[in-house]
Tab-separated table of C-alpha atoms in Angstrom:
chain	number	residue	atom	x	y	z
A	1	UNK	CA	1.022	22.425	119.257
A	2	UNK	CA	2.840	23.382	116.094
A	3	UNK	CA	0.474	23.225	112.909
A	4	UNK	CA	1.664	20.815	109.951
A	5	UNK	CA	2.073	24.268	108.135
A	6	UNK	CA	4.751	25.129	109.976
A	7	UNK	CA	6.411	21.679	108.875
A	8	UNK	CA	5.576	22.617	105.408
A	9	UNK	CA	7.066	26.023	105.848
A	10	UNK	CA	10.287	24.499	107.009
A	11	UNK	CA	10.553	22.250	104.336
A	12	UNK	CA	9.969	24.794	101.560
A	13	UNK	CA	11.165	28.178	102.909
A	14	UNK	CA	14.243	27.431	104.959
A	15	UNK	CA	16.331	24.724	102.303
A	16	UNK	CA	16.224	27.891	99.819
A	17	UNK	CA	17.263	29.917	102.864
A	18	UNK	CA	20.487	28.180	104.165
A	19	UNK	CA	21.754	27.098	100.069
A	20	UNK	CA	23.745	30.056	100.049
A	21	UNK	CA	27.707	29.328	100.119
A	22	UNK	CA	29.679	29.618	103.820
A	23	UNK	CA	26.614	30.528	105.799
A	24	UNK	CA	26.144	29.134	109.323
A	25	UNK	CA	22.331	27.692	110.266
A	26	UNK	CA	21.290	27.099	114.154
A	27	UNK	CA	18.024	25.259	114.807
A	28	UNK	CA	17.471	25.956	118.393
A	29	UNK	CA	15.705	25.479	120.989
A	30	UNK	CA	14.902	28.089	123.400
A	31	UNK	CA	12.290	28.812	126.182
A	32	UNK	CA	10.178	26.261	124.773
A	33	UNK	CA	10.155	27.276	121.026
A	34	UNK	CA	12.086	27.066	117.850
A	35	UNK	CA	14.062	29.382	115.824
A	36	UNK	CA	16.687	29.090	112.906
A	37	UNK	CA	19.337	31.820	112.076
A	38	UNK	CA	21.329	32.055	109.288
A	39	UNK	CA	24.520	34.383	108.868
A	40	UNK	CA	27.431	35.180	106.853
A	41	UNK	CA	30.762	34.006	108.621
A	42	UNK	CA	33.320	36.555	109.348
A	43	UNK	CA	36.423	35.259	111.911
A	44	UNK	CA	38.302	35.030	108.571
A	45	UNK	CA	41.649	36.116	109.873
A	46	UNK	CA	45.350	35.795	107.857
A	47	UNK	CA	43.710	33.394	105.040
A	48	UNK	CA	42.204	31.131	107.304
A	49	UNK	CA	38.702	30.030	108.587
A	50	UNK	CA	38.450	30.607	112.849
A	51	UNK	CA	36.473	28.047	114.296
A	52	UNK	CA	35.745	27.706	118.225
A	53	UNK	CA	36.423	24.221	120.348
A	54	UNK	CA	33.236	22.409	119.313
A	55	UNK	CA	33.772	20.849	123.315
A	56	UNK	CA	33.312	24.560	124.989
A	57	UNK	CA	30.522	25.029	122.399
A	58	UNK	CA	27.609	27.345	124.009
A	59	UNK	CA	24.136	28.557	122.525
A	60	UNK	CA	24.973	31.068	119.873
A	61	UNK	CA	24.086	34.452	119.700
A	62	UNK	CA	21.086	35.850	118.117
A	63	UNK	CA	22.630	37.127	114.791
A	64	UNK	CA	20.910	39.928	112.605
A	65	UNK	CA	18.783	37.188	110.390
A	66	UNK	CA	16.394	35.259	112.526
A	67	UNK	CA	13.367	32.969	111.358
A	68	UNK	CA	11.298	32.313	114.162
A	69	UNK	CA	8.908	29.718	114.139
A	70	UNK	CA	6.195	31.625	116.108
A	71	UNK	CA	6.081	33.971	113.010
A	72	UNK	CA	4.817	31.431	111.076
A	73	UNK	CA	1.996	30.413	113.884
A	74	UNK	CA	4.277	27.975	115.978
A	75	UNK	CA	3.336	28.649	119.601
A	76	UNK	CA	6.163	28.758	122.177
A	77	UNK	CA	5.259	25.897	124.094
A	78	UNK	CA	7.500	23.134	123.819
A	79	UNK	CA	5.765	21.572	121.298
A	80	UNK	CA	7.390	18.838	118.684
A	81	UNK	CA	8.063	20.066	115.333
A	82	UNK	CA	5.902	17.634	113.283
A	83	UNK	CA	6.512	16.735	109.475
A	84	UNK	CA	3.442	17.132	107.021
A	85	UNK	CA	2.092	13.450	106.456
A	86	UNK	CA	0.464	14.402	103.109
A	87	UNK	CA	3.712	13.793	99.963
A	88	UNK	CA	1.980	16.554	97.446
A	89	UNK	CA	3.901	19.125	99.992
A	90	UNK	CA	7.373	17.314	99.743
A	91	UNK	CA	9.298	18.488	97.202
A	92	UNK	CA	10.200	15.769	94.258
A	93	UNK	CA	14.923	15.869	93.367
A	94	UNK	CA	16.340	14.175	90.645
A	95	UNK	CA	17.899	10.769	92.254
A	96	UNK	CA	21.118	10.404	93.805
A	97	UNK	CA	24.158	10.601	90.919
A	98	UNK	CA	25.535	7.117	92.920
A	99	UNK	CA	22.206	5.276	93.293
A	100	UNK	CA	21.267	5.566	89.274
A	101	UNK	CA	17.986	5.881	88.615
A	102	UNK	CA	16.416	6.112	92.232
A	103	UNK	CA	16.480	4.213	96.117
A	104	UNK	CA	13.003	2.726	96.054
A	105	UNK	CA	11.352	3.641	92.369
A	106	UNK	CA	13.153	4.892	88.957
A	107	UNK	CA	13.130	8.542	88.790
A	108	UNK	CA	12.438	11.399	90.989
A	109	UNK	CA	12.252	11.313	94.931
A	110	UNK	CA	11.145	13.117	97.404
A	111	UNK	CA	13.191	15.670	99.428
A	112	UNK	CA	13.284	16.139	102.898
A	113	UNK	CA	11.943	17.979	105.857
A	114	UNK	CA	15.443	19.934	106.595
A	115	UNK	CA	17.503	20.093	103.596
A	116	UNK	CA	20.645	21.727	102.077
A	117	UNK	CA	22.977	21.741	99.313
A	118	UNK	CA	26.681	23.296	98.769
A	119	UNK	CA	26.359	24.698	102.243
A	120	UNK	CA	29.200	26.097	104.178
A	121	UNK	CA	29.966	26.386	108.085
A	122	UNK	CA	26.292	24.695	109.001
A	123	UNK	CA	25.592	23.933	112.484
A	124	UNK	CA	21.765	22.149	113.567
A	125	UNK	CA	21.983	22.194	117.242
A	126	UNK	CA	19.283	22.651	120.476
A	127	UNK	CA	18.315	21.565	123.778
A	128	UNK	CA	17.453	18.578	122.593
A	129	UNK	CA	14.192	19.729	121.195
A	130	UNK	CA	12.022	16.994	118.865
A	131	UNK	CA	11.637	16.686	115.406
A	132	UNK	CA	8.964	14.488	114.326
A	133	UNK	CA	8.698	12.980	111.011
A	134	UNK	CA	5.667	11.374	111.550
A	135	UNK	CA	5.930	8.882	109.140
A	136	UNK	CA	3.604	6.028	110.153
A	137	UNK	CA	1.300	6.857	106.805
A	138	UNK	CA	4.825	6.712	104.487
A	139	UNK	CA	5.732	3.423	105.935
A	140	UNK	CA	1.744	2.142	105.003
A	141	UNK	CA	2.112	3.357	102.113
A	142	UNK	CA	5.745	2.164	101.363
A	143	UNK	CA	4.393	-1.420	102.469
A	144	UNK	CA	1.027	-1.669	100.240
A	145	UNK	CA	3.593	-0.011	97.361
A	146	UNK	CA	0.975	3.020	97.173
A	147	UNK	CA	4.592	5.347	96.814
A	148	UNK	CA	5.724	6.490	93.390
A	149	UNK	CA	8.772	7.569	94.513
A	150	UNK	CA	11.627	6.805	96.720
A	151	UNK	CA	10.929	8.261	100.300
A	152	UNK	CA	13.394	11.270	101.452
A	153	UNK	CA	15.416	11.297	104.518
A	154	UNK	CA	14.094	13.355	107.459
A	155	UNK	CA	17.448	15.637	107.341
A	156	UNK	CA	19.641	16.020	104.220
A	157	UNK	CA	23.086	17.657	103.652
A	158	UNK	CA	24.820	17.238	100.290
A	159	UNK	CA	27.430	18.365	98.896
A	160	UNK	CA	28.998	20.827	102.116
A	161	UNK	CA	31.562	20.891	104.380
A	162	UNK	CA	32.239	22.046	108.183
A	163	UNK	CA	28.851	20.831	108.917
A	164	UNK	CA	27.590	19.874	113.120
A	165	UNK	CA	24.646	18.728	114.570
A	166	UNK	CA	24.026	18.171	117.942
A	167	UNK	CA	21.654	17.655	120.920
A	168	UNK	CA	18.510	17.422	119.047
A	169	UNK	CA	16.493	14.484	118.791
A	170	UNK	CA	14.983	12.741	115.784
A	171	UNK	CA	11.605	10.557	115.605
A	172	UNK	CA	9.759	8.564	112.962
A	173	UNK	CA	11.385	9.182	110.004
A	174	UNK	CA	10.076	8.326	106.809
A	175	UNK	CA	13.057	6.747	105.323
A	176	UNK	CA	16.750	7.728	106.880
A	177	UNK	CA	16.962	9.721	109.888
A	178	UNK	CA	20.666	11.370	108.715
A	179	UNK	CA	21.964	11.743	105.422
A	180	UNK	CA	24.900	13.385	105.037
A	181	UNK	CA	25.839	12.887	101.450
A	182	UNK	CA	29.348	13.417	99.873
A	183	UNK	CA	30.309	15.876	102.173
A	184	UNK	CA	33.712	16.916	104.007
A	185	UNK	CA	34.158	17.392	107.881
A	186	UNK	CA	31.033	16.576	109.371
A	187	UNK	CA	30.442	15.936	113.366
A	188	UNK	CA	27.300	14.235	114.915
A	189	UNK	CA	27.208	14.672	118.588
A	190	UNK	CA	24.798	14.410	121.657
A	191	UNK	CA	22.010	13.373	119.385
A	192	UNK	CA	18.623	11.268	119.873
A	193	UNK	CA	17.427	9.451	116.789
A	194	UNK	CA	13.865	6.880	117.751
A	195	UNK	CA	11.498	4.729	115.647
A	196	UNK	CA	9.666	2.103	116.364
A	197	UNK	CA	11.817	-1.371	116.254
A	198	UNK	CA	9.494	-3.043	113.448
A	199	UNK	CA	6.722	-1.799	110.820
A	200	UNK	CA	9.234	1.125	110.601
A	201	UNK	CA	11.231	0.104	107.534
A	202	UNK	CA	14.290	1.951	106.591
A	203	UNK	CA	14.572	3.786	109.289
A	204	UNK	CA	18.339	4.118	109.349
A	205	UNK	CA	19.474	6.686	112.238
A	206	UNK	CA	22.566	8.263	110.431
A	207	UNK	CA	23.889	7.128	106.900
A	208	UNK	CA	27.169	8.980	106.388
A	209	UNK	CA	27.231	8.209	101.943
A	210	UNK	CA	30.562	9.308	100.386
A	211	UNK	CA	31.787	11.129	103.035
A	212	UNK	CA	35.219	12.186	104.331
A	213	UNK	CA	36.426	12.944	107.709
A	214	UNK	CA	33.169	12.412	109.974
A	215	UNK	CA	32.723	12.018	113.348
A	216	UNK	CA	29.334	10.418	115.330
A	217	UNK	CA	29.739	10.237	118.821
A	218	UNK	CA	27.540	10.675	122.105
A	219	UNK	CA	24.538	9.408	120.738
A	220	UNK	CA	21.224	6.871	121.570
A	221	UNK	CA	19.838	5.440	118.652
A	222	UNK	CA	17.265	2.907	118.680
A	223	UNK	CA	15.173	2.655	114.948
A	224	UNK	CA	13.661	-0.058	112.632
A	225	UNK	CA	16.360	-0.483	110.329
A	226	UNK	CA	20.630	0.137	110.631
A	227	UNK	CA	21.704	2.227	113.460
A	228	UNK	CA	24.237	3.591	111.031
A	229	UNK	CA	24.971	2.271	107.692
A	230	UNK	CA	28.363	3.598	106.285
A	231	UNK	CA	27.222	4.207	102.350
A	232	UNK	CA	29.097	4.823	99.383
A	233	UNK	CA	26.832	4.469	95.897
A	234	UNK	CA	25.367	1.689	94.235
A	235	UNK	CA	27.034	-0.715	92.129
A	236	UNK	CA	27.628	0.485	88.180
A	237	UNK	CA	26.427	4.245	90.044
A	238	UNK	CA	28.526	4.106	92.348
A	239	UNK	CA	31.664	2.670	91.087
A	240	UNK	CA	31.314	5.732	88.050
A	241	UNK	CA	30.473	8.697	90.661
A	242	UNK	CA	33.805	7.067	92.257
A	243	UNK	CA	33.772	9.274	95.797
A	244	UNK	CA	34.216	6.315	98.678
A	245	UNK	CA	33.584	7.185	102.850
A	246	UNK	CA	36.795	7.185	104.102
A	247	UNK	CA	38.072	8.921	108.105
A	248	UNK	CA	35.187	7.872	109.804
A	249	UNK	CA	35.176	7.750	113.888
A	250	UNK	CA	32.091	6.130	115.556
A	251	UNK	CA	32.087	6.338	119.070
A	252	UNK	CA	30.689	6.643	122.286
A	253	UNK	CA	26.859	5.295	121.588
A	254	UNK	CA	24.044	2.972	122.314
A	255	UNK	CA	22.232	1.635	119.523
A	256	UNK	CA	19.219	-0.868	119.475
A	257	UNK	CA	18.039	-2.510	116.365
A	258	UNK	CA	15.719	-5.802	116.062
A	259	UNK	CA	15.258	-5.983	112.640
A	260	UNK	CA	18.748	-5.248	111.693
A	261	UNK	CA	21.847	-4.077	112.907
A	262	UNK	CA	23.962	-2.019	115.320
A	263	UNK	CA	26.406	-0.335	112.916
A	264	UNK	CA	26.394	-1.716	109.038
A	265	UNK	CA	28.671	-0.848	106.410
A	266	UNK	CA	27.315	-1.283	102.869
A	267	UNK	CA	25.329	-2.540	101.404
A	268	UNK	CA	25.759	0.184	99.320
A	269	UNK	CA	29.455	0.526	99.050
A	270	UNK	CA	30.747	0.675	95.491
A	271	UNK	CA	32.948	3.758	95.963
A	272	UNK	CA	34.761	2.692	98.335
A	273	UNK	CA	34.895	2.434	102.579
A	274	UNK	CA	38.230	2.611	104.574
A	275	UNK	CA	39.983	4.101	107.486
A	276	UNK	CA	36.654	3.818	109.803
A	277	UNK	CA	37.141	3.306	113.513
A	278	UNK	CA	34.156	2.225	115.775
A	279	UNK	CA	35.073	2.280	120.049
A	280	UNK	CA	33.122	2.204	123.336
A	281	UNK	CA	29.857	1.162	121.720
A	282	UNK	CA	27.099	-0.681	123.127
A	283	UNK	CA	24.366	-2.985	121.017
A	284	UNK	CA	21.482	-4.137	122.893
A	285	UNK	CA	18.433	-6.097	122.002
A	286	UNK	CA	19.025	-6.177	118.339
A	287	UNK	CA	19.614	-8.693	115.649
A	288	UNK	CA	22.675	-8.116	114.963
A	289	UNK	CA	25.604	-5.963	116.559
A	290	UNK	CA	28.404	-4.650	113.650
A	291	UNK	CA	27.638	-5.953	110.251
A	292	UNK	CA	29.268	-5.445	106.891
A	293	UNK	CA	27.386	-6.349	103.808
A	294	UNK	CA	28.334	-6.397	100.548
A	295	UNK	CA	27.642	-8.477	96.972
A	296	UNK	CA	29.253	-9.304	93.594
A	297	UNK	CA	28.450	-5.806	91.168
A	298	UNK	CA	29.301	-4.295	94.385
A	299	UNK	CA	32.863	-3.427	93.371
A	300	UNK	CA	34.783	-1.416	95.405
A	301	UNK	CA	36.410	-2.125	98.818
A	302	UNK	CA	35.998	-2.064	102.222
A	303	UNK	CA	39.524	-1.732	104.054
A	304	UNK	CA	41.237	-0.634	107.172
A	305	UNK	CA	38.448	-0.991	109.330
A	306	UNK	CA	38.714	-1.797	113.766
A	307	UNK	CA	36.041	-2.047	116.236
A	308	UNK	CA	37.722	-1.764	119.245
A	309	UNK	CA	35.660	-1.824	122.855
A	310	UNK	CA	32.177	-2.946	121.789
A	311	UNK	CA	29.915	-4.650	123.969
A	312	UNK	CA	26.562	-7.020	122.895
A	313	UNK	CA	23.934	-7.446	125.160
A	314	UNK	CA	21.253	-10.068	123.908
A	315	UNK	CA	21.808	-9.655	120.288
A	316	UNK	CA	20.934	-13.148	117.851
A	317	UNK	CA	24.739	-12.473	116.282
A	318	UNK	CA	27.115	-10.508	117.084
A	319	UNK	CA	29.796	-9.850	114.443
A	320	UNK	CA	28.357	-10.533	110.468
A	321	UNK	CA	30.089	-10.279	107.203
A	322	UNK	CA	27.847	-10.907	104.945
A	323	UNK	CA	29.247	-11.258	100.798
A	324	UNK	CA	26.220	-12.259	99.031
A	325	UNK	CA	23.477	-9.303	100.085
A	326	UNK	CA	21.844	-9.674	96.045
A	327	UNK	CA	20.144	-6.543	95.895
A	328	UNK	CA	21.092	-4.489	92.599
A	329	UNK	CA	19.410	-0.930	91.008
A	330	UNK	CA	18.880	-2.342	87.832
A	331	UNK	CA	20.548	-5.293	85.343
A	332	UNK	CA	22.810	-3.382	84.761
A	333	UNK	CA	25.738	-3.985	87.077
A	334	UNK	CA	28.552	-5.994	86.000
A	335	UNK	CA	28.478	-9.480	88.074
A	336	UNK	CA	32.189	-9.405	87.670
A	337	UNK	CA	32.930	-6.114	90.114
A	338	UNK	CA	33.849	-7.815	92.951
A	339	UNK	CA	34.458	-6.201	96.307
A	340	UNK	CA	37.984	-6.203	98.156
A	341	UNK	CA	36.845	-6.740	101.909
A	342	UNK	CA	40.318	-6.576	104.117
A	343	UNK	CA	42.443	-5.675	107.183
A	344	UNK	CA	39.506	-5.237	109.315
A	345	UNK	CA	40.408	-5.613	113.402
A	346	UNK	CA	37.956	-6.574	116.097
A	347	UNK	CA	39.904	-6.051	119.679
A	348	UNK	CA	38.028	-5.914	122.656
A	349	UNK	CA	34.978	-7.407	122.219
A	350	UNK	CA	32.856	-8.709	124.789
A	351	UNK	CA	28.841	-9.162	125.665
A	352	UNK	CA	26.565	-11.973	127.071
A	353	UNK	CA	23.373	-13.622	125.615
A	354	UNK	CA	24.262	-13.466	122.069
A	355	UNK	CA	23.403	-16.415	120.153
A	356	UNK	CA	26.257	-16.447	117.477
A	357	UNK	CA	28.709	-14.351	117.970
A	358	UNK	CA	30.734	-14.779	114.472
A	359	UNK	CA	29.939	-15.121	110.990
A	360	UNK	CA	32.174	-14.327	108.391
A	361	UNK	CA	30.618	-15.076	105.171
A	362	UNK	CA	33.308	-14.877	102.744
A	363	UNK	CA	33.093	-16.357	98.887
A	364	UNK	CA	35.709	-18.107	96.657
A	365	UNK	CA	35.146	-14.529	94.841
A	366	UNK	CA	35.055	-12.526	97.872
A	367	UNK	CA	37.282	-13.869	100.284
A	368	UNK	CA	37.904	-12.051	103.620
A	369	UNK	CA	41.738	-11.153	104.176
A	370	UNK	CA	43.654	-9.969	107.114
A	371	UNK	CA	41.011	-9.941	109.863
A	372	UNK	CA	42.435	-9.853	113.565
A	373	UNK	CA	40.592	-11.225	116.498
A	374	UNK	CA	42.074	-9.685	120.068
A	375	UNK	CA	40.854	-9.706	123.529
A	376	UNK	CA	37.117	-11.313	122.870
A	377	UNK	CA	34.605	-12.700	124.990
A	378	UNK	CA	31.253	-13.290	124.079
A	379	UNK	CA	28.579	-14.841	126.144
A	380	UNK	CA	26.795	-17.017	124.166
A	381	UNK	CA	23.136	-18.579	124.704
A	382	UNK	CA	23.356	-21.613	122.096
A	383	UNK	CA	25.644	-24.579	123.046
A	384	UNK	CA	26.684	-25.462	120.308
A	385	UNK	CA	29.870	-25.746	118.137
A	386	UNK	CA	30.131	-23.221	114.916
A	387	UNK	CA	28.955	-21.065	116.612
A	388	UNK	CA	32.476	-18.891	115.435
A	389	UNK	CA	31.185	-19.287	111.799
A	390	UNK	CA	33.668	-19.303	108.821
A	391	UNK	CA	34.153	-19.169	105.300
A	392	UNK	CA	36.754	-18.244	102.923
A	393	UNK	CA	38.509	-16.239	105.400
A	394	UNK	CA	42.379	-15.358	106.379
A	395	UNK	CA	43.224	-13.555	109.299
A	396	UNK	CA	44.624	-14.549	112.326
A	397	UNK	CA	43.728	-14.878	116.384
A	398	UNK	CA	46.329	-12.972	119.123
A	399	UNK	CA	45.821	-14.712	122.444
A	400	UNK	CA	42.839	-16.783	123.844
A	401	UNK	CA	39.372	-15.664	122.551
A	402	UNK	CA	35.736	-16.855	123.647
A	403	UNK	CA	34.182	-18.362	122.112
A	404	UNK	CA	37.222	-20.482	120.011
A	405	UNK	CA	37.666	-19.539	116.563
A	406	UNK	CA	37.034	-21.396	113.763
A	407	UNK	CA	40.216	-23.072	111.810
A	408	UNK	CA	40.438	-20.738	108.729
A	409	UNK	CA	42.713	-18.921	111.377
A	410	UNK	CA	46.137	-18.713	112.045
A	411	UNK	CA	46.601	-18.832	115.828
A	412	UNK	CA	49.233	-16.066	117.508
A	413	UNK	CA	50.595	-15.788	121.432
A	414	UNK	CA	50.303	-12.427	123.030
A	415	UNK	CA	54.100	-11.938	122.131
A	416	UNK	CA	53.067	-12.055	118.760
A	417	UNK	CA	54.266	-16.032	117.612
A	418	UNK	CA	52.211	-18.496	115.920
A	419	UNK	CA	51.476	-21.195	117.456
A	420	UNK	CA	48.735	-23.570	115.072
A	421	UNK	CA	48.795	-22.420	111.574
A	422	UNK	CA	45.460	-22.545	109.925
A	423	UNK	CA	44.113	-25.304	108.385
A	424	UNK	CA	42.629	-24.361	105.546
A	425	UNK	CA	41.349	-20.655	104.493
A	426	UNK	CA	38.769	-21.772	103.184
A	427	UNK	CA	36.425	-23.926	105.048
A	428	UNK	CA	33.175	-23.617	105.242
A	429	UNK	CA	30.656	-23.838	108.385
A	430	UNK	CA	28.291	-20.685	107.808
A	431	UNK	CA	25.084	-22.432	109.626
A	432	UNK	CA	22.213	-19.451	108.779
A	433	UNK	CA	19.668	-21.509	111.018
A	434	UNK	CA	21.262	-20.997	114.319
């Protein structure tokens, strides 16, 4: 098997390798072993950058700067890439600009197992080989607070552009899985991201944080915390470092998560999330199925968002916006910042043994505005009524839905007339103990 060294040696050798500006890195996977390349990009033609159809992508050529793991005393047997367990090898950053003073603890954190700064062109791909983060002693630790600093993400990318990874698979992260963070035209495809469902905490598969123009698609994620949680800074942080997650397609994927949910967005959102579209994705066996969260100090907004084509199967509730998630960095945050949360669409979406399938949690300071209901039906396993839960909320219903909405909605025919106005915005029937 491959020796923690060689974990070490990835972790301290190859993020000083791939920092240079417009190079191109490969993890891959061949014949049973791993090896990275880095090279300079040259299909620079007439003032513009040449890129390939990342659909007709094949395994790239060796180029003339190769880092093989067997060099380093990896053996070329299929083996898992494992993490070192012991933190004195993980290298301690200065925290996130947008988080203030740190995640989990004030000051430092630590890095992570594949990282990379002001990178260029960067493309993590294989044949699906395993990268193990083995972080069963972090999470111990995390939970009897024996951790000093905030735990790093098993992959890292900050501050780059043109950046792919694909069909590779993830385990037992210590914290995140994914963290792209403020970057620019970034594509997640084909990839495998596992932890166990509880006593795993934090375990987020991909977090895309102040990020523009993304794409996640093709891939099974099943971890302890968020499948993906759409990020953009923390409160007073965030609202100053002022870069929000905006283009953002989601699609194609199966996600499982018990102790939280499918895909999240926020809570940390205070620069700003919009434009994000989320189709043809499945949530099984999980708390909760798409979730937005969000709090006063938040600031920020969270706009022009549709799910369109998601499917629940045995999930405890299916659709959440939640306005009052209270955790803050510091006292430092002004209670006043309020978040905008509007024109957010839900057509098509359908499932069976889901318990509640809406709550919109809305506040006489946060109200919910402009949400759209289309073509729904949810099989539910509670019998109740409110189980379409409501509050401070304006939006309206096109068509029949399952089950009925609740009466902070305006009601619409498929030609597009109202037919029953809504009663009153902002009634309230949140019920947390169903």
């Amino acid at each position: 098997m491959v020796e923690s060294t060689i974990g070490r040696l990835i972790h301290q050798r190859i993020p000083a390798l791939v920092s240079s500006h417009r190079a191109f890195l490969t993890i891959l996977w061949i014949v049973g072993f791993a090896s990275l390349f880095l090279w300079q990009r040259n299909n620079f033609v007439d003032g513009f950058w040449i890129f390939k159809p990342v659909s007709n992508q094949v395994i790239p050529k060796l180029r003339p700067y190769v880092f093989n793991l067997t060099d380093f005393g990896g053996k070329g047997d299929g083996a898992v890439i494992l993490a070192v367990q012991d933190e004195a090898y993980w290298t301690l950053m200065a925290p996130l600009p947008s988080y203030g003073y740190g995640r989990e603890h004030p000051g430092p954190r630590y890095g992570s197992l594949i990282h990379g700064q002001h990178l260029k062109d960067v493309e993590i791909t294989g044949h699906n080989g395993t990268i193990d983060g083995q972080g069963q002693t972090w999470w111990i630790k995390h939970r009897q607070k024996l951790l000093n600093y905030t735990r790093g993400p098993l992959l890292q990318i900050m501050w780059s552009s043109d950046i792919r990874i694909s069909n590779i698979t993830l385990r037992n992260s210590p914290f995140w899985n994914i963290h792209p963070y403020d970057c620019k035209n970034i594509t997640i495809s084909k990839v495998t991201i596992l932890a166990p469902l509880r006593e795993a905490p934090n375990t987020d598969g991909i977090d895309p944080d102040s990020c523009e123009n993304m794409v996640i698609e093709d891939c099974y994620i099943s971890v302890g915390d968020d499948g993906i949680a759409i990020k953009s800074g923390w409160d007073q942080y965030g609202i100053a470092y002022s870069q929000p997650s905006t283009n953002i397609l989601i699609r194609n994927l199966v996600v499982q998560s018990m102790v939280s949910a499918g895909i999240s967005i926020g809570s940390e959102m205070s620069g700003g999330v919009s434009n994000v579209r989320v189709e043809n994705v499945l949530v099984w066996n999980s708390r909760r199925g798409m979730r937005i969260k969000t709090a006063p100090g938040r600031g920020g907004y969270i706009r022009h968002i549709t799910y369109q084509n998601v499917t629940f199967d045995n999930v405890r509730v299916g659709i959440v916006i939640k306005t009052d998630y209270n955790e803050h960095p510091d006292e430092g945050y002004d209670l006043k910042a309020f978040p905008i949360i509007g024109n957010i669409s839900f057509i098509g979406i359908h499932g069976q043994g889901v318990r509640v399938p809406v709550r919109l949690h809305g506040s006489e300071d946060i109200p919910l505005r402009n949400l759209k209901f289309q073509d729904m039906s949810v099989g539910t396993t509670y019998k109740k009524k409110h189980i379409f839960q409501c509050a401070f909320v304006q939006g309206r219903v096109i068509g029949t839905i399952f089950p009925a909405p609740c009466e902070n909605l305006d009601l619409y025919n498929e030609q597009g007339q109202l037919v029953k106005p809504s009663s009153s915005q902002n009634v309230t029937d949140i019920d947390y103990t169903l």
